[in-house]
Short mmCIF file of C-alpha atoms in Angstrom, two decimals:
data_model
loop_
_atom_site.label_atom_id
_atom_site.label_comp_id
_atom_site.label_asym_id
_atom_site.label_seq_id
_atom_site.Cartn_x
_atom_site.Cartn_y
_atom_site.Cartn_z
CA GLN A 25 0.00 0.00 0.00
CA LYS A 26 1.32 3.42 -0.94
CA GLU A 27 1.83 5.93 1.86
CA VAL A 28 -0.06 8.56 -0.12
CA GLU A 29 -2.96 7.80 -2.44
CA GLN A 30 -4.28 10.17 -5.07
CA ASP A 31 -6.82 9.56 -7.80
CA PRO A 32 -5.04 10.06 -11.15
CA GLY A 33 -8.11 11.44 -12.93
CA PRO A 34 -8.48 13.05 -15.35
CA LEU A 35 -11.03 15.27 -13.68
CA SER A 36 -12.91 17.31 -16.29
CA VAL A 37 -14.94 20.35 -15.25
CA PRO A 38 -16.43 23.40 -17.00
CA GLU A 39 -14.97 26.82 -16.45
CA GLY A 40 -16.29 28.40 -13.25
CA ALA A 41 -16.84 25.12 -11.42
CA ILE A 42 -15.60 24.42 -7.93
CA VAL A 43 -12.95 21.72 -8.01
CA SER A 44 -12.11 19.37 -5.17
CA LEU A 45 -8.83 17.44 -5.28
CA ASN A 46 -8.01 14.95 -2.56
CA CYS A 47 -5.31 12.75 -1.09
CA THR A 48 -5.43 10.12 1.59
CA TYR A 49 -2.43 8.94 3.55
CA SER A 50 -1.58 6.15 5.94
CA ASN A 51 1.22 7.58 8.08
CA SER A 52 -0.22 9.49 11.03
CA ALA A 53 3.20 11.08 11.64
CA PHE A 54 2.82 13.42 8.66
CA GLN A 55 2.56 17.02 9.82
CA TYR A 56 3.44 19.18 6.83
CA PHE A 57 1.22 19.12 3.78
CA MET A 58 1.78 20.71 0.39
CA TRP A 59 0.07 21.00 -2.94
CA TYR A 60 2.11 21.40 -6.10
CA ARG A 61 0.81 22.27 -9.54
CA GLN A 62 2.58 20.83 -12.56
CA TYR A 63 1.87 22.00 -16.08
CA SER A 64 2.62 19.65 -18.93
CA ARG A 65 6.36 19.26 -19.52
CA LYS A 66 7.21 21.60 -16.64
CA GLY A 67 8.50 21.17 -13.10
CA PRO A 68 6.16 21.13 -10.09
CA GLU A 69 5.52 24.55 -8.54
CA LEU A 70 4.41 25.04 -4.95
CA LEU A 71 0.81 26.11 -4.64
CA MET A 72 -0.16 25.71 -0.99
CA TYR A 73 1.58 24.72 2.22
CA THR A 74 -0.11 23.89 5.53
CA TYR A 75 1.06 22.64 8.86
CA SER A 76 -1.03 20.18 10.87
CA SER A 77 -4.83 20.32 10.68
CA GLY A 78 -7.07 23.13 9.52
CA ASN A 79 -7.72 25.29 6.50
CA LYS A 80 -5.61 27.73 4.58
CA GLU A 81 -6.90 30.06 1.91
CA ASP A 82 -5.01 31.85 -0.85
CA GLY A 83 -7.12 33.59 -3.46
CA ARG A 84 -9.21 30.99 -5.27
CA PHE A 85 -7.39 28.11 -3.55
CA THR A 86 -8.20 26.54 -0.19
CA ALA A 87 -6.18 23.73 1.36
CA GLN A 88 -7.82 21.61 4.02
CA VAL A 89 -6.22 19.02 6.29
CA ASP A 90 -8.16 16.50 8.37
CA LYS A 91 -5.56 14.56 10.33
CA SER A 92 -8.16 12.46 12.13
CA SER A 93 -9.30 11.04 8.78
CA LYS A 94 -5.81 11.21 7.20
CA TYR A 95 -7.31 13.18 4.34
CA ILE A 96 -6.26 16.39 2.66
CA SER A 97 -8.07 18.45 0.05
CA LEU A 98 -7.44 21.30 -2.32
CA PHE A 99 -10.43 23.35 -3.43
CA ILE A 100 -10.30 25.62 -6.45
CA ARG A 101 -13.10 28.16 -6.77
CA ASP A 102 -14.15 29.70 -10.08
CA SER A 103 -11.88 27.33 -11.99
CA GLN A 104 -10.20 28.66 -15.13
CA PRO A 105 -8.79 26.91 -18.21
CA SER A 106 -5.37 28.06 -16.97
CA ASP A 107 -5.89 25.78 -13.93
CA SER A 108 -5.64 22.77 -16.23
CA ALA A 109 -2.61 20.91 -14.89
CA THR A 110 -1.64 17.96 -12.73
CA TYR A 111 -1.93 18.57 -9.01
CA LEU A 112 0.42 16.71 -6.69
CA CYS A 113 -0.04 16.42 -2.98
CA ALA A 114 3.07 15.99 -0.84
CA MET A 115 3.68 15.55 2.85
CA LYS A 116 6.45 15.08 5.39
CA ARG A 117 6.84 14.07 9.00
CA GLY A 118 8.89 16.78 10.63
CA THR A 119 11.08 19.80 10.26
CA GLY A 120 14.46 19.98 8.64
CA PHE A 121 15.45 17.28 6.27
CA GLN A 122 12.63 14.79 6.15
CA LYS A 123 11.63 12.83 3.13
CA LEU A 124 8.85 14.47 1.13
CA VAL A 125 6.32 11.83 0.06
CA PHE A 126 4.34 12.62 -3.08
CA GLY A 127 1.03 11.43 -4.40
CA THR A 128 1.01 10.37 -8.04
CA GLY A 129 -0.99 13.45 -9.06
CA THR A 130 -4.49 14.22 -10.32
CA ARG A 131 -4.85 15.60 -13.83
CA LEU A 132 -7.38 18.44 -14.00
CA LEU A 133 -8.96 19.67 -17.24
CA VAL A 134 -11.00 22.87 -17.15
CA SER A 135 -12.91 23.47 -20.36
CA PRO A 136 -13.97 26.98 -21.51
CA ASN B 16 16.67 35.02 -9.99
CA ALA B 17 16.58 32.04 -12.32
CA GLY B 18 15.61 29.72 -9.44
CA VAL B 19 16.55 26.11 -10.19
CA THR B 20 18.00 25.42 -13.62
CA GLN B 21 18.70 22.06 -15.23
CA THR B 22 20.65 21.00 -18.29
CA PRO B 23 20.10 19.41 -20.69
CA LYS B 24 16.35 19.67 -21.29
CA PHE B 25 16.25 16.47 -23.31
CA GLN B 26 18.71 13.66 -23.97
CA VAL B 27 18.71 10.36 -25.84
CA LEU B 28 21.23 7.74 -24.78
CA LYS B 29 22.05 4.24 -25.90
CA THR B 30 22.21 1.47 -23.31
CA GLY B 31 25.58 1.52 -21.60
CA GLN B 32 26.38 5.15 -22.31
CA SER B 33 27.08 7.55 -19.49
CA MET B 34 25.96 11.10 -18.90
CA THR B 35 25.74 13.77 -16.22
CA LEU B 36 22.65 15.83 -15.51
CA GLN B 37 23.44 19.28 -14.22
CA CYS B 38 21.48 21.31 -11.68
CA ALA B 39 22.14 24.76 -10.26
CA GLN B 40 20.19 27.06 -7.94
CA ASP B 41 20.72 30.73 -7.22
CA MET B 42 18.50 31.00 -4.14
CA ASN B 43 21.29 30.27 -1.63
CA HIS B 44 19.45 27.10 -0.59
CA ASN B 45 21.19 24.57 1.62
CA SER B 46 19.56 21.32 0.53
CA MET B 47 19.29 19.91 -2.96
CA TYR B 48 17.49 16.86 -4.32
CA TRP B 49 17.25 14.66 -7.38
CA TYR B 50 13.94 12.99 -8.23
CA ARG B 51 12.68 10.90 -11.09
CA GLN B 52 9.07 11.01 -12.24
CA ASP B 53 7.45 8.06 -13.97
CA PRO B 54 3.81 7.53 -14.95
CA GLY B 55 1.80 6.04 -12.10
CA MET B 56 4.80 6.19 -9.75
CA GLY B 57 4.89 9.83 -8.79
CA LEU B 58 8.09 11.58 -7.80
CA ARG B 59 10.70 9.33 -6.24
CA LEU B 60 13.80 10.58 -4.49
CA ILE B 61 17.08 9.35 -5.97
CA TYR B 62 19.68 11.22 -3.93
CA TYR B 63 19.80 14.31 -1.79
CA SER B 64 22.33 16.67 -0.30
CA ALA B 65 21.27 18.13 3.02
CA SER B 66 24.10 20.66 2.90
CA GLU B 67 27.25 21.40 0.96
CA GLY B 68 29.68 18.53 1.34
CA THR B 69 27.13 15.84 2.16
CA THR B 70 25.12 13.47 0.00
CA ASP B 71 22.80 10.59 0.87
CA LYS B 72 20.79 7.94 -0.89
CA GLY B 73 17.08 8.32 -1.35
CA GLU B 74 14.45 5.81 -2.32
CA VAL B 75 15.86 4.67 -5.71
CA PRO B 76 19.65 5.30 -5.83
CA ASN B 77 20.78 2.23 -7.78
CA GLY B 78 22.51 3.09 -11.04
CA TYR B 79 23.14 6.72 -10.09
CA ASN B 80 25.84 8.79 -8.45
CA VAL B 81 25.79 12.41 -7.36
CA SER B 82 28.21 15.23 -6.67
CA ARG B 83 27.52 18.35 -4.65
CA LEU B 84 30.08 20.50 -6.41
CA ASN B 85 29.45 23.59 -4.27
CA LYS B 86 26.45 25.21 -2.59
CA ARG B 87 24.86 26.06 -5.95
CA GLU B 88 25.42 22.93 -7.98
CA PHE B 89 24.32 19.30 -7.63
CA SER B 90 24.91 16.87 -10.48
CA LEU B 91 23.49 13.42 -11.15
CA ARG B 92 25.54 10.87 -13.08
CA LEU B 93 24.42 7.75 -14.88
CA GLU B 94 27.53 5.61 -15.36
CA SER B 95 25.96 2.96 -17.59
CA ALA B 96 22.48 3.92 -18.71
CA ALA B 97 19.72 1.30 -18.85
CA PRO B 98 16.27 1.50 -20.49
CA SER B 99 14.75 1.42 -16.98
CA GLN B 100 16.30 4.82 -16.41
CA THR B 101 14.12 6.38 -19.09
CA SER B 102 12.30 9.02 -17.09
CA VAL B 103 11.91 12.70 -16.37
CA TYR B 104 14.46 13.91 -13.83
CA PHE B 105 13.83 16.86 -11.56
CA CYS B 106 16.22 18.71 -9.34
CA ALA B 107 14.88 20.60 -6.34
CA SER B 108 16.29 22.80 -3.60
CA ARG B 109 15.21 23.91 -0.15
CA LEU B 110 16.25 26.61 2.27
CA ALA B 111 17.07 25.17 5.69
CA ALA B 112 14.52 27.39 7.47
CA GLN B 113 11.67 26.37 5.15
CA GLU B 114 9.80 23.14 4.64
CA THR B 115 9.06 23.52 0.94
CA GLN B 116 11.10 22.44 -2.05
CA TYR B 117 11.45 24.35 -5.31
CA PHE B 118 11.78 22.40 -8.52
CA GLY B 119 13.65 22.89 -11.77
CA PRO B 120 12.07 22.42 -15.21
CA GLY B 121 13.25 18.83 -15.60
CA THR B 122 15.38 16.75 -17.95
CA ARG B 123 13.65 14.21 -20.15
CA LEU B 124 15.90 11.20 -20.66
CA LEU B 125 15.29 8.41 -23.15
CA VAL B 126 17.54 5.34 -22.99
CA LEU B 127 17.33 3.08 -26.03
#
């Protein structure tokens, strides 16, 4: 069983829709949670970073962590065609050098 | 700032050939990483360098070697390329005081 599970998609939505992207994990020691966005043939770029449980909002993006359920989510409001990309969740146990464990990514397609 | 740069962008090798992938960062980051990304496997850590002068194996180090040339540069060497090493390789860096990694644009490697 993988430490981090993520549905590969693709997830297809119309422009303006609210998108929900999710990851589940098995290691309760994870404390730091990140979402990366990766456009085709590009490197991953950091989108959101949260520590422990709770919500964090940045513009149209909201990251949510539920440690009791070992479940994290990324919500995108008013989705745009430019949001079409692969979204990778990543998480780590502690501070300093700790291995960052990635999900396999969910491909999102937002149609005009 | 260019961030994290990688060369070459694309390379074709024959089985048994050797090559070095170059990575440099201009963000004065302490830690640097090499990942490979394969379909359905996500990002897997090959080697990392927690600080200048140190290197350690990650999840999939077999067939690779690394050199942390100085604080800016971290190279990945394939001594005898195999078709199983066909992948997209990403370099990343991290500032010691932060938890997030910043990725380069990647090198696409095809081993025939």
